[in-house]
Short mmCIF file of C-alpha atoms and ligand atoms in Angstrom, two decimals:
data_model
loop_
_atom_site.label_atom_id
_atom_site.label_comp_id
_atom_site.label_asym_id
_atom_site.label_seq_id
_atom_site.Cartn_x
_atom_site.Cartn_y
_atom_site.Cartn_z
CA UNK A 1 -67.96 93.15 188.64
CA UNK A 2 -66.23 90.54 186.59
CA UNK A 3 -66.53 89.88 182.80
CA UNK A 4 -66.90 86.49 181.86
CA UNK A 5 -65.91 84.93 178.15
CA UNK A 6 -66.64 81.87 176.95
CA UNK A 7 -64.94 80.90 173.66
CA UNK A 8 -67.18 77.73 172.12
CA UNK A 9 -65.79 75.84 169.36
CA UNK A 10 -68.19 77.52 167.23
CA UNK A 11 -69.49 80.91 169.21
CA UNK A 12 -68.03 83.19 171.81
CA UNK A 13 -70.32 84.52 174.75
CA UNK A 14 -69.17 87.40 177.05
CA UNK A 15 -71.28 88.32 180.26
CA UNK A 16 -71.09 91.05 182.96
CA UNK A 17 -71.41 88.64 186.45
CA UNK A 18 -72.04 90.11 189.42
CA UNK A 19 -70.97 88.90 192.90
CA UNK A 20 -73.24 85.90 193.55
CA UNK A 21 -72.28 84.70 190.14
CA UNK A 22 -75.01 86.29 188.10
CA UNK A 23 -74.96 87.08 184.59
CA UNK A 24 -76.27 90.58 184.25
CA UNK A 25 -76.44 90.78 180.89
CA UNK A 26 -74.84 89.19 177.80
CA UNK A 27 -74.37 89.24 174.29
CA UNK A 28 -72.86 86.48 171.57
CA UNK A 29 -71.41 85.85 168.46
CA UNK A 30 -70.93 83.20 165.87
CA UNK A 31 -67.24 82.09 164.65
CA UNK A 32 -67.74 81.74 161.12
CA UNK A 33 -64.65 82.55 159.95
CA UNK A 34 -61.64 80.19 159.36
CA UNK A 35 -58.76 82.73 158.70
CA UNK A 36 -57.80 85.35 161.87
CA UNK A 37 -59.89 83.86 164.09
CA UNK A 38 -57.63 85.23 167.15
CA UNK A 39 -57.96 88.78 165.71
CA UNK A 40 -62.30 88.70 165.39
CA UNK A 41 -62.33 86.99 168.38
CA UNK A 42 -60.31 89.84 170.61
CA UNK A 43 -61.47 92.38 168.33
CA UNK A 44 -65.11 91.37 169.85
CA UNK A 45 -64.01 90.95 173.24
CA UNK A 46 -62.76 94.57 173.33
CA UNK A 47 -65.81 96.37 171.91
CA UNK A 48 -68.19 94.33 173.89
CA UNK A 49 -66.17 95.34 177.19
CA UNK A 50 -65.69 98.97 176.28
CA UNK A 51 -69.32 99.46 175.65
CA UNK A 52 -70.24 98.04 179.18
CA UNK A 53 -70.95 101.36 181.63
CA UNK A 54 -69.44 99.54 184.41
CA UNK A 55 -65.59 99.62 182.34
CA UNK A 56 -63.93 101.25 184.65
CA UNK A 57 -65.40 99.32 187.51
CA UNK A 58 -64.12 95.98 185.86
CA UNK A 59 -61.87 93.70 188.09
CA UNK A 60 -61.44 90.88 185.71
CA UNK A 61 -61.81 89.00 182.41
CA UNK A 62 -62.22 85.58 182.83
CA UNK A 63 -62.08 83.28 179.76
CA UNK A 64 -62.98 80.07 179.14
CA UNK A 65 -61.30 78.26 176.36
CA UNK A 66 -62.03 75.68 174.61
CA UNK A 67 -59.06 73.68 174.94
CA UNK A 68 -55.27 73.46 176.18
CA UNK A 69 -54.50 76.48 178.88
CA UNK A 70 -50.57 76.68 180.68
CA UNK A 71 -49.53 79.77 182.16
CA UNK A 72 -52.32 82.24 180.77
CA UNK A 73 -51.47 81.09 177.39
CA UNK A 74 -53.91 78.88 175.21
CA UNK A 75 -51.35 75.91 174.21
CA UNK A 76 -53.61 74.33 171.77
CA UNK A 77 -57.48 74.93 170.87
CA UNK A 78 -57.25 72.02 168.28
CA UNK A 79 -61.02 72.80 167.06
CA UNK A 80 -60.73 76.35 165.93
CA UNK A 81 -57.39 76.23 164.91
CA UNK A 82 -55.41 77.95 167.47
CA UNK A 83 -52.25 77.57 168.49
CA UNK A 84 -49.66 79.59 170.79
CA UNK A 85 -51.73 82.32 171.36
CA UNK A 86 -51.77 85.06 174.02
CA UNK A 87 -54.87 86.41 174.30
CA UNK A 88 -54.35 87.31 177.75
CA UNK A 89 -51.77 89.24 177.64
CA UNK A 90 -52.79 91.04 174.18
CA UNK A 91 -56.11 92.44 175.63
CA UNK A 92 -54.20 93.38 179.23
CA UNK A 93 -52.11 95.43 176.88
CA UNK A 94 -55.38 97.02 175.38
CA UNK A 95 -57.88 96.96 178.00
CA UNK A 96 -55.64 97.50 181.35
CA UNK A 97 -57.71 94.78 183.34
CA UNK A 98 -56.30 91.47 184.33
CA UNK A 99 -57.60 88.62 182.12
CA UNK A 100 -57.21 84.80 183.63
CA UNK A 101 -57.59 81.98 181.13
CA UNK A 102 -58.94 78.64 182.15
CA UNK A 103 -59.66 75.35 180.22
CA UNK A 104 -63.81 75.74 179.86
CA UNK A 105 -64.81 72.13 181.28
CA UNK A 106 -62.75 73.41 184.13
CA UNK A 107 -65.10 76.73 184.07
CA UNK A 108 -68.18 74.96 183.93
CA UNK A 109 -67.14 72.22 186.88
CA UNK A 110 -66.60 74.94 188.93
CA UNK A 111 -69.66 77.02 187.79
CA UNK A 112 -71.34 73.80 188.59
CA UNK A 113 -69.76 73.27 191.63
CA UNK A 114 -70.83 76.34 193.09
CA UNK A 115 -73.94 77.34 191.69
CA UNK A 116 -75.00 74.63 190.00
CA UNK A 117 -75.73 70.91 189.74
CA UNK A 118 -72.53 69.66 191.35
CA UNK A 119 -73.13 71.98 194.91
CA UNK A 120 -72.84 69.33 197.96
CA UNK A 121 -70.57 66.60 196.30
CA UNK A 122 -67.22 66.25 197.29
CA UNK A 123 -66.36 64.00 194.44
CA UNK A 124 -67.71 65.37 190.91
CA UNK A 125 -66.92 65.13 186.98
CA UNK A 126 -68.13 66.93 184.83
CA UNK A 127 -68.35 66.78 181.22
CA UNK A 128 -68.90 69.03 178.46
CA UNK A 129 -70.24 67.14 175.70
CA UNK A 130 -70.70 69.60 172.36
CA UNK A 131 -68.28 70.28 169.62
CA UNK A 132 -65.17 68.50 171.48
CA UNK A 133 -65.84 66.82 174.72
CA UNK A 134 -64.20 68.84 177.50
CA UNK A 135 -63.70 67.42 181.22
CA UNK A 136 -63.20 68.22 184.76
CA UNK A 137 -62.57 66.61 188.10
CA UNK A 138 -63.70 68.26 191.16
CA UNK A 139 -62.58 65.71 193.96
CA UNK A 140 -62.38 66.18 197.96
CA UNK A 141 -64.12 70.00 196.97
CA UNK A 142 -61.44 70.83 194.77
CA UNK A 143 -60.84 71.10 191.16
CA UNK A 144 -57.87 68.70 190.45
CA UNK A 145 -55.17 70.28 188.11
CA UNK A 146 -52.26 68.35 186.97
CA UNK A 147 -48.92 69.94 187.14
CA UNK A 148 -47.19 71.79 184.01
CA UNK A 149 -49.66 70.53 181.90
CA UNK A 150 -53.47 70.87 181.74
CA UNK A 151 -54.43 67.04 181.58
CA UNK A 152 -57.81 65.69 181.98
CA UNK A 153 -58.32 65.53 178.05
CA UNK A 154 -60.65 63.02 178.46
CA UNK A 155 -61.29 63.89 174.94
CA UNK A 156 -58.52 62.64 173.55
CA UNK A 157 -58.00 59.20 175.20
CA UNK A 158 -58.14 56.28 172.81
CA UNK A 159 -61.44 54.32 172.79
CA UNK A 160 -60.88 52.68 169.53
CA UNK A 161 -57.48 51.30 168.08
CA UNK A 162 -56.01 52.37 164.57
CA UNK A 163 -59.82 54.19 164.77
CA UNK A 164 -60.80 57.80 162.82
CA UNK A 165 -58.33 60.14 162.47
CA UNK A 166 -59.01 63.14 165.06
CA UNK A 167 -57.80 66.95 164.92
CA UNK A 168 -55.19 66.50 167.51
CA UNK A 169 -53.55 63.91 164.97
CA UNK A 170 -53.90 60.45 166.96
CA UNK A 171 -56.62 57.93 166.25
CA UNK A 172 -59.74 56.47 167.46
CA UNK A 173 -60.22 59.71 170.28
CA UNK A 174 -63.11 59.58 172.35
CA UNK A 175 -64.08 62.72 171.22
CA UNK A 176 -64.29 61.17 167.49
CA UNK A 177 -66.81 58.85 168.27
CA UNK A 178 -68.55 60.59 170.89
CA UNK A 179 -68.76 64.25 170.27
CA UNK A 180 -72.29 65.58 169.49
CA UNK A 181 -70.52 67.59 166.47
CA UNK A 182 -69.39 64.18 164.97
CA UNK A 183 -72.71 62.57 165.89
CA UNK A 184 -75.15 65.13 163.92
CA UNK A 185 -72.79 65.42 160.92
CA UNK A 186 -73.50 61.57 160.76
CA UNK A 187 -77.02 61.84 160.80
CA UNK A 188 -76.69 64.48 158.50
CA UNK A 189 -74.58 62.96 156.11
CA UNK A 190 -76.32 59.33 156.45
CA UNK A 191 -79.99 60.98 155.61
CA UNK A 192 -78.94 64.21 153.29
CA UNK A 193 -79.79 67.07 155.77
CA UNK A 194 -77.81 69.22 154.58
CA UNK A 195 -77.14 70.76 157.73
CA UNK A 196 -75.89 70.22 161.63
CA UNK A 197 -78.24 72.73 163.33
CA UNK A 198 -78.42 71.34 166.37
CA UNK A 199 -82.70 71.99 166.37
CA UNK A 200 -83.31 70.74 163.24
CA UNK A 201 -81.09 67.51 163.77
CA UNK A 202 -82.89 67.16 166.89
CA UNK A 203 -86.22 67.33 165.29
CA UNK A 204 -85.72 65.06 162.43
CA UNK A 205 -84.11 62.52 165.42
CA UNK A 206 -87.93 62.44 167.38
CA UNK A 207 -89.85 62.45 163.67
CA UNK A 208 -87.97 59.71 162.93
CA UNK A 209 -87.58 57.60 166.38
CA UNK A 210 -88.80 54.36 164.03
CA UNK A 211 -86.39 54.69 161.19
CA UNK A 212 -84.02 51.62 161.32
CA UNK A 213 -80.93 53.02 160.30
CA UNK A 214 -81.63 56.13 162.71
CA UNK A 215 -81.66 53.48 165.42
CA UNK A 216 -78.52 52.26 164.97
CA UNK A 217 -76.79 55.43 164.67
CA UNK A 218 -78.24 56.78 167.88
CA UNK A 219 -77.69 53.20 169.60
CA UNK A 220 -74.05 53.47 168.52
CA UNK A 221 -73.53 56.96 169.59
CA UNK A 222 -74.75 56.16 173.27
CA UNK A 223 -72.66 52.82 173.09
CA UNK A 224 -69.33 55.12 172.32
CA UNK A 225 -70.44 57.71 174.78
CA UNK A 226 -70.64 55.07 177.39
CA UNK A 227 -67.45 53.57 176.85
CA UNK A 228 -65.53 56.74 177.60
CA UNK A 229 -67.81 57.78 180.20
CA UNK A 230 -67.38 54.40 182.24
CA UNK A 231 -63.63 54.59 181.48
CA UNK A 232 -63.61 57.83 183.71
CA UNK A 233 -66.06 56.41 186.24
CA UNK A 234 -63.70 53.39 186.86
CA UNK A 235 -60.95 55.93 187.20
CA UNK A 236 -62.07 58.57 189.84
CA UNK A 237 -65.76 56.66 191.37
CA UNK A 238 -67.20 59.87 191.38
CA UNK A 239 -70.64 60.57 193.28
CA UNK A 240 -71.72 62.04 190.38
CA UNK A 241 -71.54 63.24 186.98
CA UNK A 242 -72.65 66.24 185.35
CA UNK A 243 -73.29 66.69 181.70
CA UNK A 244 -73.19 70.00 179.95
CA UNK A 245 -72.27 71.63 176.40
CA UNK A 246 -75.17 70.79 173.74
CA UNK A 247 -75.41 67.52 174.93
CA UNK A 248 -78.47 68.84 177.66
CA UNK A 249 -80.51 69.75 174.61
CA UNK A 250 -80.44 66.52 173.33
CA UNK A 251 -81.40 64.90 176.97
CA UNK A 252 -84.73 63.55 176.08
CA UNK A 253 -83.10 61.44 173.56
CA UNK A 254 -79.91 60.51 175.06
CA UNK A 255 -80.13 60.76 178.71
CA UNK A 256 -82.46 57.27 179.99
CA UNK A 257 -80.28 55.27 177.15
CA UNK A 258 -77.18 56.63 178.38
CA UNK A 259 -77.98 55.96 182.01
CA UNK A 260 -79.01 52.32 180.62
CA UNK A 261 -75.86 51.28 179.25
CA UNK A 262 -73.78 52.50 181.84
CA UNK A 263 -75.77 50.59 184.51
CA UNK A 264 -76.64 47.67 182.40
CA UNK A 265 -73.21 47.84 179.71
CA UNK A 266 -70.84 45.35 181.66
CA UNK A 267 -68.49 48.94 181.69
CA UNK A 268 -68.18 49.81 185.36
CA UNK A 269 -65.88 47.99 187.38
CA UNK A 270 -67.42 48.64 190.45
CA UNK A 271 -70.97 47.57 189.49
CA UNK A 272 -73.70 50.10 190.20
CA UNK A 273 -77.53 50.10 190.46
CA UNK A 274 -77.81 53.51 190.55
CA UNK A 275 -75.75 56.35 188.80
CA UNK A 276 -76.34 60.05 189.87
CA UNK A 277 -76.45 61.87 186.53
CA UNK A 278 -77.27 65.37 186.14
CA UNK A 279 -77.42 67.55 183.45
CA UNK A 280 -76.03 70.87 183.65
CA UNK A 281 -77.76 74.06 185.44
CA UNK A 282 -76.19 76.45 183.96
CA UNK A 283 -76.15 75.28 180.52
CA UNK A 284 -74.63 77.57 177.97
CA UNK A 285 -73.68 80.07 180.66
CA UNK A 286 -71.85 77.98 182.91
CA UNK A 287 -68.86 78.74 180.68
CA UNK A 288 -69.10 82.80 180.88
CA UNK A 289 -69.40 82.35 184.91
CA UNK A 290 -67.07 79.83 186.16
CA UNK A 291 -64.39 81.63 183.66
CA UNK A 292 -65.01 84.33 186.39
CA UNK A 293 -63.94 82.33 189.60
ZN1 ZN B 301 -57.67 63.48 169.70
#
């Protein structure tokens, strides 16, 4: 038995998984606090995982993490705030069970991979489009890893110059334009919602398919999306791509214009009739299991 946590950039998740990468049962928690995050966040971890009956049969704590991961340390997790931190060995030093940390994309490629939507392609990205956009390369079978540092932040290359200002400090990120955080506090701001629940963004979206100004937002967003999409298609060719985070909730509004402008958006370099894009399997749980292999 292996736990499995996924810190989001806004919740954290933690599942029991079993052997054929199962989640047996699992509970979660909003972040809504901006001060001590590290401390709420292993303060949860350990009183979920002592509560579990199996405890003493635990081999490992996986985690995913929402950001930059080098030697079982989180680097930088620009989104909530964190820098420096180690979690891993903190809760070792608690919990006396090995704890492995892993970038999340990289979780949910491999969760993918494995289980998932990605099984039976050599050559894979994935992408977790949400509050950040996270990404992973699976190619010839493997997950590629750079060496020293993490790279693949396909969230933080530049797809517009002297653009908006992102967390990391640069300008014009991908992630800016293109994350679906950014893109539903736009619509929110633009039409007074008051809010960026995800359901009731997505609900005012198919009330108001006709509204002009709607249009062009959403027409914009996919045009962004594309760009830094097609920039990592003309890098690796992959034989497919996999989409996961919050994005796969919005897929009845994004995914045929998406598709569209990446086929039809003078983008690829290698022209393409056809694109193989999936949207995640595992969906919010991809995280908690491939943190576990
Ligand atoms: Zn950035």
């Amino acid at each position: 038995m292996k736990i499995g946590v996924d810190i989001g950039g806004s919740h954290i998740g933690i599942g029991l998984v079993n052997e054929n990468g199962e989640i047996i049962f699992k509970e979660e928690k909003y972040i809504t606090e901006t001060t001590n995050i590290e401390e709420k966040i292993e303060d949860f971890i350990i009183e979920k995982v002592t509560q579990i009956p199996e405890y003493n049969a635990i081999e490992l704590i996986g985690i995913a993490v929402p950001g930059t991961v080098s030697e079982n340390k989180i680097i930088k997790a620009v989104n909530l705030g964190i820098e420096n931190y180690e979690i891993a060995k903190n809760l070792e030093e608690k919990l006396h069970i090995k704890v492995k940390l892993r970038n999340d994309a990289k979780c949910s490629a491999l969760a993918e991979q494995k289980y998932g939507e990605l099984a039976g392609f050599e050559n894979s990205v994935f992408l977790c489009i949400g509050t950040g956009i996270g990404g992973a390369v699976i190619y010839n079978g493997e997950l590629l890893e750079a060496k020293g540092v993490p790279g693949f932040e396909f969230s933080h290359t530049i797809i517009q110059k002297n653009g908006k200002l992102c967390n990391c400090g640069k300008r014009g990120c991908f992630e800016v334009y293109a994350s679906l955080k950014r893109f539903k506090e736009e619509v929110s701001n633009e039409f007074n919602l008051n809010t960026i629940d995800g359901d009731k963004i997505r609900k005012f979206i198919l009330q108001n398919a006709q509204d002009i100004r709607l249009k062009y937002m959403l027409n914009n967003y996919v045009q962004d999306l594309s760009i830094g999409i097609s920039n990592i298609i003309n890098i690796f060719e992959p034989e497919a791509i996999c989409l996961g985070g919050s994005f796969a909730e919005y897929n009845d509004i994004f995914y045929e214009p998406l598709k569209k402008s990446l086929i039809d958006g003078n983008l690829l370099f290698n022209k393409r009739d056809d694109i193989i894009l999936k949207l995640a399997k595992l969906k919010n749980d991809a995280g908690i299991i491939g943190a576990t292999i």
